Amino acid sequence: MIPRLQPAGLALAAILLAGCTTAPPRPLPPAVDAGQAQAMQEQRRQQLEAIPQWAMQGRIAVNVADKGGSGRLEWQQQGMAYRVSLSAPVTRQSWQLSGEPGGATLEGLEGGPRSGPDAGVLLREATGWQIPLESMAWWVRGLPSPGAGELVFGADGRLQRVVAEGWTVEYQEWLPATAGWPAMPRRLQASREGARVRLVVDGWDAVP
């Protein structure tokens, strides 16, 4: 015989059943239209232009055809001048690339430093790493480089894809806005003709 529930037991069962009821899904925020996304991007650009000196730390992975490498990345920018440090823990190699538009110097090579007019070409010839450094200074901050051909925004109004100079840059994760900083990229990937650069940002700093 199945025992009957007393009134107190019926009340308890009703409470338990109510607790098991699935809560209704929260409504998603409305999608941002193209005009709003452009306005948000312009506001970000203005905020970032007010931080001409900055530093970024992260991890980078580079693949070119069937070859690849990964390591730590530290980037310091002062206006148009930059200093980029790359270190590969597996091979215990490290390089420092410094320069500005029109010229760069790569240190950490056998035979001494090398200089050239194009930082990306200099790095590729010396290390095999294909990284569009001067454009990356824009992309890593979530800004299109000068002359970018295509911009795609997500439903949240944040930049989702940039096509520029034959590269496709995809933004996969963003850090929330903080005091003095707008929302900043956390994960991004740039790819072109068998070359791929993946970057995970660990932190941003404004340099006084």
Coordinates of C-alpha atoms in Angstrom, one line a residue:
M1 CA 0.0 0.0 0.0
I2 CA 1.3 3.4 -0.9
P3 CA 1.2 5.7 2.2
R4 CA -0.9 8.9 2.0
L5 CA 0.9 12.2 2.4
Q6 CA -0.3 14.3 5.2
P7 CA -1.0 18.0 4.6
A8 CA 2.5 19.0 5.8
G9 CA 4.0 16.5 3.4
L10 CA 1.9 17.8 0.5
A11 CA 3.1 21.3 1.2
L12 CA 6.8 20.1 1.3
A13 CA 6.3 18.2 -2.0
A14 CA 4.8 21.3 -3.6
I15 CA 7.8 23.4 -2.5
L16 CA 10.3 20.8 -3.8
L17 CA 8.5 20.6 -7.1
A18 CA 8.5 24.4 -7.4
G19 CA 12.3 24.4 -6.8
C20 CA 12.8 22.0 -9.7
T21 CA 10.8 24.1 -12.1
T22 CA 13.2 25.5 -14.8
A23 CA 13.5 29.2 -14.6
P24 CA 12.5 31.0 -17.8
P25 CA 15.5 32.0 -19.9
R26 CA 16.6 35.6 -19.6
P27 CA 15.9 37.6 -22.7
L28 CA 19.0 38.4 -24.7
P29 CA 19.9 42.1 -25.1
P30 CA 18.8 43.6 -28.4
A31 CA 21.3 43.4 -31.2
V32 CA 23.3 46.5 -31.9
D33 CA 22.6 47.9 -35.4
A34 CA 25.4 49.0 -37.8
G35 CA 25.1 52.7 -36.9
Q36 CA 25.4 52.0 -33.2
A37 CA 28.4 49.7 -33.8
Q38 CA 30.2 52.3 -35.8
A39 CA 29.5 54.9 -33.0
M40 CA 30.9 52.5 -30.4
Q41 CA 34.0 51.9 -32.5
E42 CA 34.6 55.6 -32.9
Q43 CA 34.3 56.1 -29.2
R44 CA 36.8 53.3 -28.6
R45 CA 39.2 54.9 -31.1
Q46 CA 39.0 58.2 -29.3
Q47 CA 39.6 56.6 -25.9
L48 CA 42.7 54.7 -27.2
E49 CA 44.1 57.7 -29.0
A50 CA 44.3 59.3 -25.5
I51 CA 46.6 56.5 -24.5
P52 CA 49.5 56.9 -27.0
Q53 CA 52.0 55.1 -24.7
W54 CA 50.9 51.6 -23.7
A55 CA 52.3 48.1 -22.9
M56 CA 50.8 44.7 -23.5
Q57 CA 51.7 41.3 -22.4
G58 CA 50.5 38.0 -23.8
R59 CA 51.2 34.7 -25.5
I60 CA 51.6 34.2 -29.3
A61 CA 51.6 31.2 -31.6
V62 CA 52.7 31.5 -35.2
N63 CA 52.2 28.9 -38.0
V64 CA 53.6 29.2 -41.5
A65 CA 52.9 26.3 -43.8
D66 CA 53.9 23.2 -41.8
K67 CA 56.2 25.1 -39.4
G68 CA 55.3 26.9 -36.2
G69 CA 56.4 28.3 -32.9
S70 CA 55.0 29.9 -29.8
G71 CA 56.2 32.0 -26.9
R72 CA 55.7 35.1 -24.8
L73 CA 55.1 38.5 -26.2
E74 CA 55.7 41.9 -24.6
W75 CA 54.9 45.0 -26.6
Q76 CA 55.7 48.6 -25.6
Q77 CA 54.4 51.4 -27.8
Q78 CA 55.3 55.1 -27.5
G79 CA 53.5 57.0 -30.2
M80 CA 54.7 55.6 -33.5
A81 CA 57.8 53.9 -31.9
Y82 CA 57.7 50.4 -30.6
R83 CA 59.7 47.7 -28.8
V84 CA 58.6 44.1 -29.1
S85 CA 60.1 41.3 -27.1
L86 CA 59.6 37.7 -28.2
S87 CA 60.7 34.7 -26.3
A88 CA 60.3 31.0 -27.1
P89 CA 60.6 28.9 -23.9
V90 CA 61.1 25.6 -25.8
T91 CA 64.1 26.8 -27.8
R92 CA 65.2 29.3 -25.2
Q93 CA 65.5 31.9 -27.9
S94 CA 64.5 35.5 -27.5
W95 CA 64.5 38.5 -29.8
Q96 CA 63.9 42.3 -29.4
L97 CA 62.6 44.3 -32.3
S98 CA 62.5 48.0 -32.0
G99 CA 61.7 50.7 -34.5
E100 CA 59.2 53.1 -36.0
P101 CA 57.6 53.5 -39.5
G102 CA 60.4 53.3 -42.0
G103 CA 62.9 51.3 -40.1
A104 CA 63.5 48.6 -37.4
T105 CA 66.3 46.8 -35.7
L106 CA 66.2 43.2 -34.6
E107 CA 68.5 42.0 -31.7
G108 CA 69.2 38.6 -30.3
L109 CA 70.5 37.0 -33.5
E110 CA 73.8 35.2 -34.0
G111 CA 76.1 37.6 -35.7
G112 CA 74.6 40.7 -34.1
P113 CA 71.7 43.0 -34.7
R114 CA 70.1 43.4 -38.1
S115 CA 68.3 46.5 -39.4
G116 CA 65.9 47.0 -42.3
P117 CA 63.1 49.3 -43.6
D118 CA 60.3 46.7 -42.9
A119 CA 59.9 45.2 -39.4
G120 CA 57.8 42.3 -40.6
V121 CA 60.1 41.3 -43.4
L122 CA 63.1 41.6 -41.1
L123 CA 61.5 39.3 -38.5
R124 CA 60.5 36.8 -41.1
E125 CA 63.9 36.6 -42.8
A126 CA 65.7 36.2 -39.5
T127 CA 63.3 33.9 -37.6
G128 CA 60.7 32.5 -40.0
W129 CA 57.9 34.1 -38.0
Q130 CA 55.5 36.0 -40.3
I131 CA 53.9 38.7 -38.2
P132 CA 52.7 42.0 -39.7
L133 CA 54.1 44.0 -36.8
E134 CA 53.1 47.6 -37.8
S135 CA 49.5 46.6 -38.5
M136 CA 49.4 44.4 -35.4
A137 CA 49.8 47.6 -33.3
W138 CA 46.3 48.5 -34.5
W139 CA 44.7 45.1 -34.6
V140 CA 45.8 44.1 -31.1
R141 CA 43.9 47.1 -29.7
G142 CA 40.8 46.2 -31.7
L143 CA 41.3 49.0 -34.3
P144 CA 41.4 48.6 -38.1
S145 CA 44.8 49.5 -39.6
P146 CA 44.9 52.3 -42.0
G147 CA 43.4 51.3 -45.4
A148 CA 41.4 48.3 -44.0
G149 CA 38.9 47.1 -46.5
E150 CA 36.3 45.3 -44.5
L151 CA 34.9 45.6 -41.0
V152 CA 32.4 43.2 -39.5
F153 CA 30.7 43.9 -36.1
G154 CA 29.1 41.4 -33.8
A155 CA 25.6 41.6 -32.3
D156 CA 27.1 43.2 -29.3
G157 CA 28.6 46.0 -31.4
R158 CA 32.2 44.9 -30.9
L159 CA 34.5 44.4 -33.8
Q160 CA 34.4 40.8 -35.0
R161 CA 36.5 40.8 -38.2
V162 CA 38.9 43.0 -40.1
V163 CA 40.2 42.4 -43.6
A164 CA 43.3 44.4 -44.4
E165 CA 46.5 43.9 -46.5
G166 CA 45.5 40.4 -47.4
W167 CA 45.0 39.4 -43.7
T168 CA 41.8 38.4 -42.0
V169 CA 41.7 39.3 -38.3
E170 CA 39.1 37.6 -36.2
Y171 CA 38.3 38.7 -32.6
Q172 CA 37.3 35.7 -30.5
E173 CA 37.1 37.1 -27.0
W174 CA 37.1 40.6 -25.3
L175 CA 38.1 41.9 -21.9
P176 CA 35.5 44.1 -20.2
A177 CA 36.0 47.8 -20.0
T178 CA 38.0 49.0 -16.9
A179 CA 38.8 52.4 -15.5
G180 CA 40.5 54.4 -18.3
W181 CA 40.3 51.6 -20.8
P182 CA 37.5 50.6 -23.2
A183 CA 36.7 46.9 -23.8
M184 CA 40.0 45.4 -25.2
P185 CA 40.7 42.2 -27.2
R186 CA 41.6 39.1 -25.2
R187 CA 41.9 36.5 -28.0
L188 CA 42.4 37.2 -31.7
Q189 CA 43.7 35.4 -34.8
A190 CA 45.2 36.8 -38.0
S191 CA 45.5 34.6 -41.1
R192 CA 46.7 34.9 -44.7
E193 CA 47.7 32.4 -47.3
G194 CA 48.9 29.6 -45.0
A195 CA 50.2 31.9 -42.3
R196 CA 48.4 32.2 -39.0
V197 CA 49.1 34.3 -35.9
R198 CA 47.2 33.6 -32.7
L199 CA 47.4 35.9 -29.7
V200 CA 46.1 35.7 -26.2
V201 CA 46.4 39.0 -24.2
D202 CA 47.2 38.7 -20.5
G203 CA 47.2 42.4 -19.6
W204 CA 47.3 46.0 -20.7
D205 CA 49.1 49.0 -19.1
A206 CA 49.2 52.7 -19.8
V207 CA 52.8 53.9 -19.7
P208 CA 53.3 57.3 -18.1

